Amino acid sequence: GEKDKTENGIIRAEFAIFQAQLRSPGIKTEQSIHYQSHALTHSAGLVFVSPSIQNRGGSSEAGRLKMAMPCVLFLLLLLQCLAFNQAAGAMASGGEQPLAQIGIHRAVFALHGNASIKANHSLLGTKGEDSEWVTVKFRIPTASPDYWIAVFSPAKFNSSSCPAGDERRVQPPYICSAPIKSSSKYVKTGKGSLKFQLINQRQDFSFALFSGGLSNPTLVAVSAPISFANPKAPLYPRLAQGKSWNEMTVTWTSGYNIDEAVPFLQWGLKGDTQIRSPAGTLTFNRNSMCGPPARTVGWRDPGFFHTSFLKDLWPNSVYTYKMGHMLSNNGSIVWSKSYSFKSSPYPGQDSLQRVIIFGDMGKAERDGSNEYNNYQPGSLNTTDTLIKDLDNYDIVFHIGDISYANGYISQWDQFTQMVEPIASTVPYMVASGNHERDYPGSGSFYDTNDSGGECGVVAETMFYVPAENRAKFWYSTDYGMFHFCVADTEHDWREGSEQYKFIEKCLASADRQKQPWLVFIAHRVLGYSSNSFYAMQGSFEEPMGRDDMQKLWQKYKVDIAFFGHVHNYERTCPIYQNICVNKEKTHYSGTVNGTINVVVGGGGSHLSDFTPLQTYWSIYKDHDYGFVKLTAYNHSSLLFEYKKSSDGVVYDSFTISRDYRDVLACVHDGCEATTWAM
């Protein structure tokens, strides 16, 4: 087709439509369809922007125009329904991935002369912002419950980018990727405006207007592209404890490969001389994924992940840092904004130490889309409550089911952007869950497709943990008076396994004179839960979980075992072998002789039901979103608080008061400091 520049400098592309049996109103045979676009050379991008592409028509049983067209490879659809239908409302029920409900394989191209869509900005982030709100104005011929708006990224695509062998793409034309979210916005007039929040994800965006509902989407209008001023900027830093107590790691995302720019971190004590430390770079590609949708419709270029190690930190000291990339072509530096963190106390340091623990949070969208309303409705509340209270805790443990991307890679960017105010300020320690790791034939302990083909690759690349092998997501870490043993329930934990040996070594290594508070963390419930699913199978736990773990907790006097996976809150009595060993509910002192089990999987995802059975070991249950805060005042006093995400108010609490000799069951000052003495 021919192209010419309009008054506002936007390129118009004209396509001749031919050999089509047309039944869509407003479109005529051989009509030239105009839409705003711009020429790009990137190999993957948004629909219908290359003027060199011919579109061949064809008929279908539904009488809709079908054209052979290039596919969308990295579809970043912030999908907002203009008119809500029942399919959209049910998309997220029961934890179903919303994106999986959209009939991407049936999407067709039929640009409509009487439909239009336009955004109020073409360039975002001109002042360094990593997110901005965009107002989208639209017009449709007739208001209908079948119209919806999508955001694509990149804003250009190429048919050669379609992955081969995707069995769901039954016939052309192909749209090879999938949307991120949707929400209900019923429109009666056929025109109006909506607001979307876009975040910097390294490539440009375009808005698209679809008819046909979610089952049979038909693209009828496309906006001009929108881009960030610095799409490759270093963004979304994540702090994590290193392998020693005085080491902090900073991981961030950028669009710069090491051939294009050298990554580094500039850091130092607040107000003191700054030094520069190098950063390693990792990424993954489509072939790193184990299967669909991560390898097919969910794939999007993830960018690059850089990690720098800050060593020999002074304890309890404030450091500032910022990420930098030195460009190879001219030596100039692209900087991030500045951040700060407080370094960890040394093991056994007697100071105020506060820990946040939750699981199964996921992500949500601040523009009110369907995933926010239905799939992980509590995640924004949890995030915002923690952001408001950022000065009152020191380290966070997100114990599995991190983003719920489930194979839709672009959602990891959205998650890291959402938690950036937290993760850039305090260590954000993660554990592996089924939605990060599990995929048939990939080596996961459970043979499910809960990861959507990610099989652990995305989580272990994007988040640093102090593990010997990040593909095996178990590790230990110290924070002052706390010693944490973090298990990976998606690998074999049973007695005799490699992980079992690690767990025992981790628990045994705690110096209870310096670190009186010993905490076990795992995603799946290896202890006790009143979840209805566990009740139906008669186990009240993950099968085989207690058989092997409980004796270790008892032997090494684990204070509290935390679990996610079940999306609610529950606290048990101190328990061993199905017996409550202590009748207290709010205060424990002296020798406890059992481990308190806590399910804290209400971080944000859809809630799990409790069994109607009255489990005798359960002290407190809450069918709501929330998190736990542990506060160690000193070596003998620990406060446990469960707070709801909606208001940050404490709804359950208890205290532990004791001496380390109570833990070790000795009466003299010279007894050994570890539980090897048992």
XYZ file of C-alpha atoms in Angstrom:
678
model
C 0.000 0.000 0.000
C 0.923 3.627 -0.265
C 1.637 5.851 2.710
C 1.562 9.584 3.263
C 2.014 11.961 6.192
C -0.992 13.681 7.701
C -1.078 17.155 9.245
C 0.010 15.860 12.657
C 2.889 13.871 11.259
C 1.333 10.450 11.847
C 1.823 7.990 9.055
C -1.311 6.594 7.472
C -1.212 3.189 5.904
C -3.698 2.137 3.260
C -4.551 -1.474 2.689
C -6.686 -2.785 -0.114
C -9.053 -5.456 1.085
C -9.982 -7.964 -1.532
C -11.512 -11.373 -2.083
C -13.602 -11.106 1.039
C -17.225 -11.836 1.728
C -17.972 -8.877 3.941
C -20.836 -8.772 6.404
C -19.431 -6.333 8.960
C -21.364 -3.031 8.868
C -19.481 -0.012 7.601
C -16.872 -1.945 5.609
C -17.071 -2.181 1.832
C -15.244 -4.374 -0.638
C -11.962 -2.829 -1.864
C -12.342 -0.038 0.715
C -9.084 1.558 1.872
C -8.910 1.275 5.654
C -7.003 4.042 7.410
C -5.442 3.724 10.804
C -2.742 5.585 12.634
C 0.610 3.862 12.951
C 4.273 4.407 12.515
C 6.996 2.467 10.786
C 9.234 0.325 12.979
C 11.746 -2.376 12.228
C 11.538 -4.419 15.427
C 10.744 -8.027 14.655
C 7.795 -8.235 16.997
C 5.072 -5.777 17.776
C 1.545 -4.616 17.492
C -1.019 -5.404 14.922
C -1.333 -4.019 11.482
C 1.320 -1.360 11.300
C 3.638 -2.416 8.538
C 2.469 -0.825 5.264
C 4.257 -3.515 3.295
C 1.926 -6.260 4.493
C -0.863 -7.455 2.229
C -4.013 -8.724 3.903
C -5.867 -11.475 2.148
C -9.544 -11.847 2.839
C -11.636 -14.930 3.343
C -15.040 -15.914 4.637
C -15.994 -17.826 7.733
C -19.029 -19.642 8.954
C -19.880 -16.619 11.087
C -19.603 -14.296 8.123
C -16.893 -12.165 9.708
C -14.029 -10.790 7.660
C -10.915 -12.870 8.058
C -7.585 -11.732 6.713
C -4.191 -13.323 6.679
C -2.133 -11.028 8.850
C 1.019 -10.993 10.905
C 0.717 -12.220 14.437
C 1.080 -10.395 17.702
C 4.059 -11.885 19.456
C 4.320 -9.920 22.694
C 0.768 -8.935 23.411
C 0.555 -6.796 26.517
C -3.182 -6.367 26.594
C -4.434 -4.181 29.393
C -7.865 -5.306 28.469
C -10.768 -3.104 29.575
C -14.244 -4.155 28.549
C -16.303 -1.310 27.199
C -19.327 -3.481 27.638
C -19.266 -6.261 30.154
C -20.431 -9.757 29.343
C -20.842 -12.871 31.410
C -17.703 -14.452 30.057
C -15.601 -11.601 31.352
C -17.246 -11.730 34.736
C -16.455 -15.386 35.157
C -12.926 -15.205 33.844
C -11.153 -15.277 37.135
C -13.393 -17.504 39.201
C -11.698 -20.241 41.139
C -8.277 -18.840 40.430
C -8.465 -19.441 36.687
C -5.890 -17.361 34.830
C -8.020 -14.597 33.228
C -5.911 -14.405 30.097
C -6.581 -18.026 29.298
C -10.253 -17.220 28.743
C -9.719 -14.949 25.744
C -10.086 -16.561 22.342
C -6.829 -15.230 20.961
C -6.608 -18.090 18.469
C -9.928 -16.914 16.976
C -9.007 -13.227 16.726
C -9.544 -11.648 13.311
C -8.779 -8.355 11.585
C -11.631 -6.161 10.317
C -10.816 -2.469 10.687
C -14.048 -0.492 10.759
C -14.468 2.901 9.109
C -16.817 4.169 11.812
C -14.742 3.023 14.792
C -11.814 4.928 16.271
C -9.563 4.943 19.305
C -7.036 7.579 20.370
C -4.778 8.132 23.384
C -4.068 11.560 24.836
C -0.283 11.029 24.991
C 2.306 9.672 22.597
C 5.383 10.046 24.830
C 5.490 9.023 28.493
C 8.120 9.211 31.217
C 9.616 12.515 30.095
C 10.512 13.294 33.726
C 11.822 9.820 34.487
C 8.508 8.273 35.539
C 8.209 4.490 35.220
C 4.406 4.631 34.986
C 1.811 7.122 33.742
C -1.932 7.363 33.305
C -3.273 7.579 29.765
C -6.785 8.659 28.752
C -8.182 6.759 25.789
C -11.069 8.187 23.750
C -13.051 5.779 21.615
C -15.991 5.686 19.234
C -17.913 2.614 18.156
C -20.776 2.381 15.621
C -23.280 0.815 17.999
C -22.907 0.283 21.742
C -22.757 -3.418 22.431
C -21.696 -5.725 25.241
C -19.135 -7.191 22.845
C -16.679 -4.289 22.535
C -13.480 -4.015 24.527
C -10.190 -2.122 24.479
C -6.731 -3.641 24.581
C -3.200 -2.335 24.887
C -0.573 -4.096 22.813
C 3.162 -3.995 23.333
C 5.304 -3.796 21.296
C 3.273 -1.583 18.986
C 4.305 -3.461 15.865
C 4.342 -7.152 15.042
C 5.602 -9.447 12.365
C 4.119 -12.689 11.088
C 7.498 -14.404 11.245
C 7.360 -14.029 15.021
C 4.569 -16.567 15.468
C 5.905 -19.656 17.242
C 5.530 -22.883 15.318
C 3.479 -25.746 16.620
C 0.885 -23.886 18.667
C -2.006 -26.275 18.411
C -4.548 -23.635 19.424
C -4.017 -21.560 16.290
C -6.269 -23.631 14.064
C -6.416 -21.402 10.984
C -5.294 -17.950 9.852
C -5.359 -15.108 10.612
C -3.278 -15.513 13.730
C -2.914 -13.410 16.841
C -0.261 -15.254 18.766
C -0.279 -13.670 22.196
C -2.711 -12.901 24.958
C -4.110 -10.090 27.115
C -3.154 -9.273 30.652
C -6.368 -8.081 32.248
C -9.937 -6.881 31.770
C -12.685 -5.018 33.606
C -16.319 -4.003 33.248
C -17.102 -0.539 31.823
C -20.509 -0.564 30.212
C -20.927 2.062 27.516
C -24.365 3.105 26.302
C -23.553 5.924 23.896
C -20.986 4.236 21.689
C -18.308 6.764 22.593
C -16.464 7.848 25.657
C -13.117 7.681 27.419
C -11.274 5.367 29.781
C -8.104 5.722 31.825
C -5.308 3.175 31.741
C -2.055 3.014 33.648
C 0.958 2.076 31.534
C 4.299 1.080 33.019
C 7.678 1.120 31.338
C 8.161 -2.353 29.870
C 10.979 -1.528 27.445
C 8.855 -1.328 24.291
C 6.070 0.844 22.911
C 2.300 0.401 23.158
C -0.818 0.843 21.057
C -4.461 0.706 22.037
C -6.817 -1.477 20.039
C -10.600 -1.673 19.892
C -12.184 -5.114 19.547
C -15.705 -6.331 18.888
C -16.899 -9.914 19.175
C -16.526 -10.201 22.923
C -13.857 -12.345 24.505
C -14.744 -15.499 22.611
C -14.488 -14.206 19.026
C -12.430 -11.005 19.121
C -12.398 -8.858 15.975
C -10.036 -5.903 15.795
C -11.850 -2.826 14.464
C -9.573 0.142 15.318
C -5.992 0.846 16.402
C -4.445 3.949 17.979
C -1.127 5.612 17.280
C 1.823 4.173 19.204
C 2.787 5.379 22.671
C 6.277 5.025 24.068
C 8.356 5.880 27.115
C 11.108 8.443 26.683
C 13.721 5.969 27.938
C 12.248 2.507 27.386
C 15.466 0.674 28.336
C 15.954 2.512 31.636
C 17.092 0.558 34.724
C 13.971 -0.036 36.808
C 12.245 -1.969 39.594
C 15.137 -2.793 41.985
C 14.720 -5.786 44.299
C 16.856 -6.103 47.429
C 17.731 -9.497 48.882
C 19.998 -10.772 51.620
C 23.286 -12.172 50.358
C 24.961 -15.356 51.534
C 26.443 -13.610 54.545
C 24.710 -11.344 57.032
C 26.708 -8.270 55.932
C 25.975 -8.622 52.220
C 23.042 -7.124 50.320
C 22.162 -7.798 46.697
C 20.361 -5.476 44.304
C 18.636 -6.941 41.240
C 16.970 -4.766 38.616
C 15.456 -4.925 35.138
C 16.529 -3.026 32.039
C 16.455 -3.204 28.264
C 20.259 -3.124 27.963
C 22.240 -6.186 26.983
C 25.849 -6.142 28.183
C 27.021 -5.618 24.584
C 25.098 -2.354 24.507
C 25.808 -1.040 27.999
C 27.792 -2.135 31.055
C 25.630 -2.398 34.221
C 26.883 -1.316 37.640
C 25.647 -0.056 40.989
C 26.814 3.161 42.626
C 26.400 2.943 46.400
C 27.738 3.893 49.804
C 26.878 4.956 53.326
C 24.403 7.808 53.308
C 26.317 11.071 53.056
C 29.631 9.301 52.470
C 31.768 8.562 49.423
C 30.045 6.422 46.802
C 31.720 3.484 45.095
C 30.774 1.473 42.015
C 30.281 -2.284 41.955
C 29.830 -4.363 38.803
C 26.639 -6.273 38.105
C 26.097 -9.629 36.466
C 23.458 -9.958 33.748
C 20.958 -12.746 33.123
C 17.999 -13.256 30.829
C 15.981 -16.107 29.345
C 14.399 -16.793 25.989
C 11.317 -18.508 24.662
C 13.121 -21.850 24.419
C 13.945 -21.641 28.137
C 10.250 -22.073 28.857
C 8.930 -25.602 29.296
C 5.651 -25.224 27.438
C 2.535 -23.158 26.764
C 1.418 -20.532 27.414
C 4.884 -19.274 28.424
C 6.341 -20.588 25.189
C 3.441 -19.505 22.978
C 0.714 -16.929 23.587
C 2.164 -15.779 26.909
C 5.663 -15.067 25.690
C 7.058 -11.539 25.799
C 10.689 -10.466 25.735
C 11.595 -10.121 29.440
C 14.513 -7.729 29.049
C 17.670 -8.202 31.110
C 18.215 -8.737 34.832
C 21.261 -7.351 36.586
C 22.494 -8.214 40.091
C 25.171 -6.426 42.087
C 26.591 -7.672 45.403
C 27.253 -5.117 48.138
C 29.698 -6.643 50.615
C 31.161 -5.844 54.041
C 28.272 -3.629 55.105
C 28.204 -2.003 58.517
C 25.301 -3.377 60.598
C 22.099 -1.356 60.952
C 23.388 1.435 58.721
C 21.650 3.432 55.989
C 23.076 3.098 52.481
C 22.065 4.885 49.297
C 22.322 3.429 45.810
C 21.368 3.895 42.200
C 21.680 1.702 39.123
C 23.714 2.748 36.118
C 24.451 1.564 32.578
C 27.510 2.877 30.734
C 26.715 2.941 27.026
C 29.294 1.192 24.886
C 29.006 3.581 21.948
C 29.864 6.853 23.716
C 30.619 6.130 27.384
C 27.649 8.120 28.693
C 25.707 6.745 31.654
C 22.000 6.075 31.962
C 21.048 6.417 35.637
C 18.092 5.257 37.678
C 16.687 7.386 40.451
C 18.281 7.096 43.903
C 17.161 4.609 46.566
C 18.193 3.720 50.098
C 18.125 0.747 52.468
C 19.163 -0.142 55.997
C 21.696 -2.944 56.291
C 21.049 -6.036 58.386
C 22.024 -6.358 62.049
C 24.770 -8.828 62.817
C 23.666 -12.285 64.029
C 22.552 -12.017 67.620
C 22.520 -8.222 67.703
C 20.139 -7.071 70.415
C 18.025 -4.485 68.574
C 14.453 -4.020 67.426
C 13.908 -6.381 64.461
C 10.650 -6.651 62.500
C 9.708 -9.226 59.866
C 6.746 -9.360 57.442
C 5.563 -12.741 56.117
C 2.810 -13.567 53.606
C 2.217 -15.751 50.583
C 0.161 -15.938 47.414
C -0.158 -12.238 46.722
C -0.028 -11.882 42.956
C -0.548 -8.543 41.283
C -3.358 -6.150 40.519
C -3.892 -3.176 38.257
C -4.582 0.298 39.551
C -6.832 1.133 36.618
C -9.480 -1.212 38.024
C -9.290 -4.070 35.572
C -10.792 -7.509 35.832
C -7.769 -9.201 37.339
C -7.928 -6.682 40.155
C -11.606 -7.328 40.738
C -11.615 -11.085 40.516
C -8.323 -12.915 40.558
C -6.011 -11.330 43.106
C -8.306 -8.739 44.655
C -6.342 -8.343 47.883
C -2.910 -7.748 46.405
C -3.190 -3.965 46.132
C -4.482 -3.689 49.689
C -1.589 -5.784 50.971
C 0.930 -3.809 48.941
C -0.458 -0.388 49.841
C -0.749 -1.188 53.545
C 2.869 -2.319 53.602
C 4.002 0.764 51.679
C 2.293 3.039 54.210
C 4.022 1.204 57.067
C 7.420 0.947 55.370
C 9.300 2.552 58.276
C 8.057 -0.083 60.711
C 9.538 -3.318 59.361
C 12.941 -4.494 58.188
C 12.600 -7.516 55.915
C 9.822 -9.203 53.895
C 9.252 -12.874 53.067
C 6.879 -13.545 50.155
C 6.547 -17.301 50.515
C 5.563 -18.511 47.062
C 2.982 -17.839 44.357
C 4.622 -14.523 43.691
C 3.046 -12.887 40.629
C 0.603 -15.535 39.355
C 1.850 -14.816 35.860
C 1.149 -18.468 35.033
C 3.089 -18.281 31.800
C 2.130 -14.724 30.769
C 5.590 -13.204 31.062
C 4.654 -9.518 30.902
C 2.904 -9.806 34.268
C 6.246 -10.154 36.022
C 7.061 -6.567 35.025
C 3.761 -5.457 36.461
C 4.460 -7.287 39.707
C 7.962 -5.871 40.173
C 6.650 -2.383 39.443
C 3.867 -2.827 42.004
C 6.176 -3.926 44.838
C 9.081 -1.614 43.947
C 8.480 0.822 46.851
C 8.879 -2.141 49.230
C 11.472 -4.273 47.456
C 13.779 -1.312 46.776
C 13.863 -0.379 50.476
C 13.946 -3.645 52.468
C 15.109 -7.157 51.528
C 12.298 -8.866 49.606
C 12.943 -12.580 50.100
C 10.899 -15.002 48.010
C 10.140 -18.711 48.126
C 9.126 -20.977 45.279
C 5.487 -21.976 44.890
C 3.538 -24.145 42.502
C 2.703 -21.148 40.297
C 6.404 -20.465 39.805
C 7.742 -23.990 39.364
C 5.333 -26.807 38.520
C 5.204 -28.218 35.002
C 4.941 -31.865 33.850
C 8.263 -33.488 33.050
C 10.319 -30.520 34.277
C 11.601 -32.078 37.494
C 9.035 -30.482 39.787
C 7.795 -32.632 42.660
C 4.186 -32.114 41.574
C 3.206 -32.998 38.021
C 0.877 -30.064 37.332
C 0.918 -27.118 34.907
C 0.461 -24.472 37.590
C 3.429 -22.426 36.334
C 1.989 -22.156 32.826
C 5.233 -23.443 31.338
C 7.581 -21.173 33.315
C 8.945 -24.168 35.289
C 10.812 -21.917 37.732
C 13.003 -20.203 35.137
C 11.385 -16.771 35.404
C 11.344 -16.550 39.201
C 14.883 -17.816 39.690
C 16.188 -15.386 37.050
C 14.313 -12.283 38.196
C 14.790 -12.738 41.965
C 18.022 -13.453 43.780
C 17.984 -15.800 46.771
C 21.075 -16.937 48.718
C 20.752 -20.531 47.542
C 23.645 -22.716 46.442
C 21.685 -23.468 43.277
C 18.845 -21.106 42.392
C 17.132 -23.860 40.407
C 16.741 -25.506 43.818
C 15.026 -22.716 45.676
C 15.888 -23.674 49.249
C 18.128 -21.490 51.377
C 18.877 -20.140 54.844
C 19.299 -16.549 55.921
C 19.981 -14.716 59.167
C 18.521 -11.455 60.327
C 19.800 -10.439 63.740
C 18.102 -12.648 66.318
C 16.198 -14.623 63.639
C 17.390 -17.697 61.760
C 15.216 -18.614 58.749
C 15.161 -21.947 56.928
C 13.286 -21.573 53.634
C 12.202 -24.800 51.938
C 11.153 -25.413 48.338
C 8.014 -27.531 48.399
C 8.110 -27.950 44.618
C 11.153 -30.214 45.016
C 11.298 -33.430 47.046
C 11.554 -32.694 50.763
C 11.111 -36.252 52.042
C 13.586 -37.946 54.352
C 16.696 -38.993 52.457
C 16.317 -36.325 49.778
C 18.902 -33.627 49.096
C 16.540 -30.976 50.406
C 15.771 -32.891 53.593
C 19.484 -32.955 54.386
C 19.678 -29.222 53.769
C 16.690 -28.509 56.022
C 18.156 -30.524 58.873
C 21.534 -28.835 58.490
C 19.876 -25.415 58.413
C 17.815 -26.035 61.535
C 20.732 -27.578 63.386
C 23.053 -24.680 62.595
C 21.016 -22.081 64.476
C 22.966 -20.652 67.396
C 20.072 -20.331 69.836
C 22.047 -18.171 72.217
C 22.507 -15.577 69.465
C 19.441 -16.436 67.360
C 16.703 -17.583 69.720
C 13.955 -17.268 67.098
C 14.039 -20.202 64.664
C 11.533 -19.961 61.791
C 10.699 -22.528 59.102
C 9.134 -21.288 55.843
C 7.595 -23.234 52.957
C 4.939 -22.588 50.348
C 2.734 -25.672 50.556
C 1.324 -26.675 53.915
C 3.697 -29.284 55.323
C 2.033 -28.909 58.701
C -1.594 -28.232 59.651
C -4.407 -26.498 57.763
C -8.202 -26.494 58.037
C -8.560 -25.814 54.321
C -11.588 -27.559 52.809
C -9.516 -29.314 50.131
C -7.148 -30.834 52.660
C -10.125 -31.792 54.804
C -11.787 -33.618 51.910
C -8.689 -35.718 51.366
C -8.516 -36.368 55.083
C -5.008 -35.045 55.619
C -5.359 -31.403 56.774
C -1.955 -30.920 55.137
C 0.111 -31.684 52.075
C 0.330 -35.499 51.864
C 3.535 -36.759 53.512
C 4.349 -33.264 54.752
C 4.121 -33.822 58.470
C 5.564 -37.322 58.279
C 9.036 -36.036 57.542
C 9.104 -32.403 58.634
C 7.470 -32.571 62.055
C 10.208 -34.611 63.682
C 12.798 -32.084 62.492
C 10.810 -29.159 63.896
C 10.514 -30.956 67.202
C 14.155 -32.051 67.355
C 15.491 -28.572 66.653
C 12.802 -26.668 68.536
C 11.367 -24.635 65.658
C 9.276 -21.813 67.083
C 6.949 -21.156 64.135
C 6.409 -22.856 60.769
C 4.873 -20.607 58.106
C 3.018 -21.780 54.999
C 1.158 -20.261 52.070
C -0.699 -22.074 49.252
C -3.996 -21.963 51.154
C -5.445 -18.491 50.687
C -6.515 -17.591 54.188
C -5.070 -17.172 57.665
C -4.887 -19.816 60.366
C -2.850 -20.281 63.542
C -2.529 -23.506 65.476
C -1.601 -24.267 69.028
C 1.988 -25.401 69.637
C 1.575 -28.882 68.237
C 3.463 -32.135 67.796
C 2.104 -35.385 66.381
C -1.480 -34.071 66.291
C -1.399 -33.115 69.962
C -1.603 -29.583 71.322
C 1.255 -29.470 73.799
C 0.309 -26.101 75.281
C -3.168 -24.797 76.110
C -2.229 -21.129 76.098
C -3.521 -18.944 73.262
C -1.990 -15.497 73.692
C 1.231 -15.945 75.665
C 3.855 -18.674 75.757
C 6.736 -18.827 78.188
C 9.434 -21.261 79.125
C 9.744 -24.540 77.246
C 6.958 -24.846 74.650
C 7.609 -28.401 73.342
C 5.810 -27.879 70.046
C 5.794 -25.793 66.876
C 3.126 -23.207 66.107
C 1.880 -23.690 62.529
C 0.709 -20.597 60.658
C -0.984 -20.474 57.255
C -0.535 -16.969 55.860
C -1.541 -17.399 52.221
C -3.979 -14.491 52.140
C -1.619 -12.065 50.447
C -4.000 -11.271 47.615
C -5.262 -14.185 45.534
C -8.835 -15.504 45.655
C -9.660 -16.791 49.132
C -9.774 -20.455 50.171
C -12.597 -21.933 52.203
C -12.260 -23.600 55.571
C -13.762 -26.982 56.300
C -16.908 -26.847 58.455
C -15.234 -29.411 60.696
C -13.917 -28.010 63.960
C -10.222 -28.797 63.973
C -9.198 -28.927 67.614
C -5.685 -27.611 67.031
C -6.838 -24.407 65.308
C -6.757 -21.319 67.548
C -7.625 -18.567 65.070
C -8.983 -18.569 61.497
C -9.674 -15.674 59.178
C -11.196 -15.892 55.711
C -9.645 -12.618 54.608
C -6.511 -11.008 53.202
C -3.638 -10.274 55.514
C -0.045 -10.793 56.590
C 1.997 -11.569 59.699
C 4.448 -9.302 61.463
C 7.059 -10.678 63.866
C 8.766 -8.257 66.240
C 11.800 -9.352 68.241
C 12.401 -6.856 71.023
C 15.343 -8.781 72.435
C 16.591 -12.338 72.931
C 13.713 -13.286 75.199
C 10.631 -11.434 73.855
C 8.836 -12.011 70.552
C 5.545 -10.458 69.423
C 3.444 -12.152 66.723
C 0.732 -10.094 64.976
C -1.671 -10.958 62.184
C -2.936 -7.859 60.373
C -5.636 -7.528 57.755
C -4.584 -5.968 54.483
C -7.667 -3.778 54.316
C -6.804 -1.658 57.351
C -3.504 -2.842 58.835
C -5.232 -3.504 62.160
C -4.113 -6.421 64.363
C -6.735 -9.195 64.529
C -4.705 -11.979 66.127
C -1.587 -11.889 68.266
C 0.488 -13.710 70.834
C 3.805 -13.278 72.621
C 6.655 -15.615 73.505
C 8.855 -14.943 76.521
C 11.733 -17.269 77.350
C 15.448 -17.745 77.771
C 17.606 -19.670 75.315
C 18.119 -22.272 78.031
C 14.393 -23.009 77.815
C 14.885 -23.859 74.150
C 17.861 -26.117 74.828
C 16.349 -27.691 77.940
C 19.399 -26.915 80.054
C 19.687 -25.179 83.408
C 23.288 -23.942 83.437
C 24.899 -21.009 81.672
C 27.507 -23.131 79.963
C 25.191 -25.339 77.886
C 25.812 -25.571 74.157
C 24.295 -22.779 72.082
C 22.844 -24.967 69.336
C 20.264 -27.706 69.316
C 22.989 -30.244 68.558
C 23.014 -30.474 72.344
C 19.622 -32.172 72.279
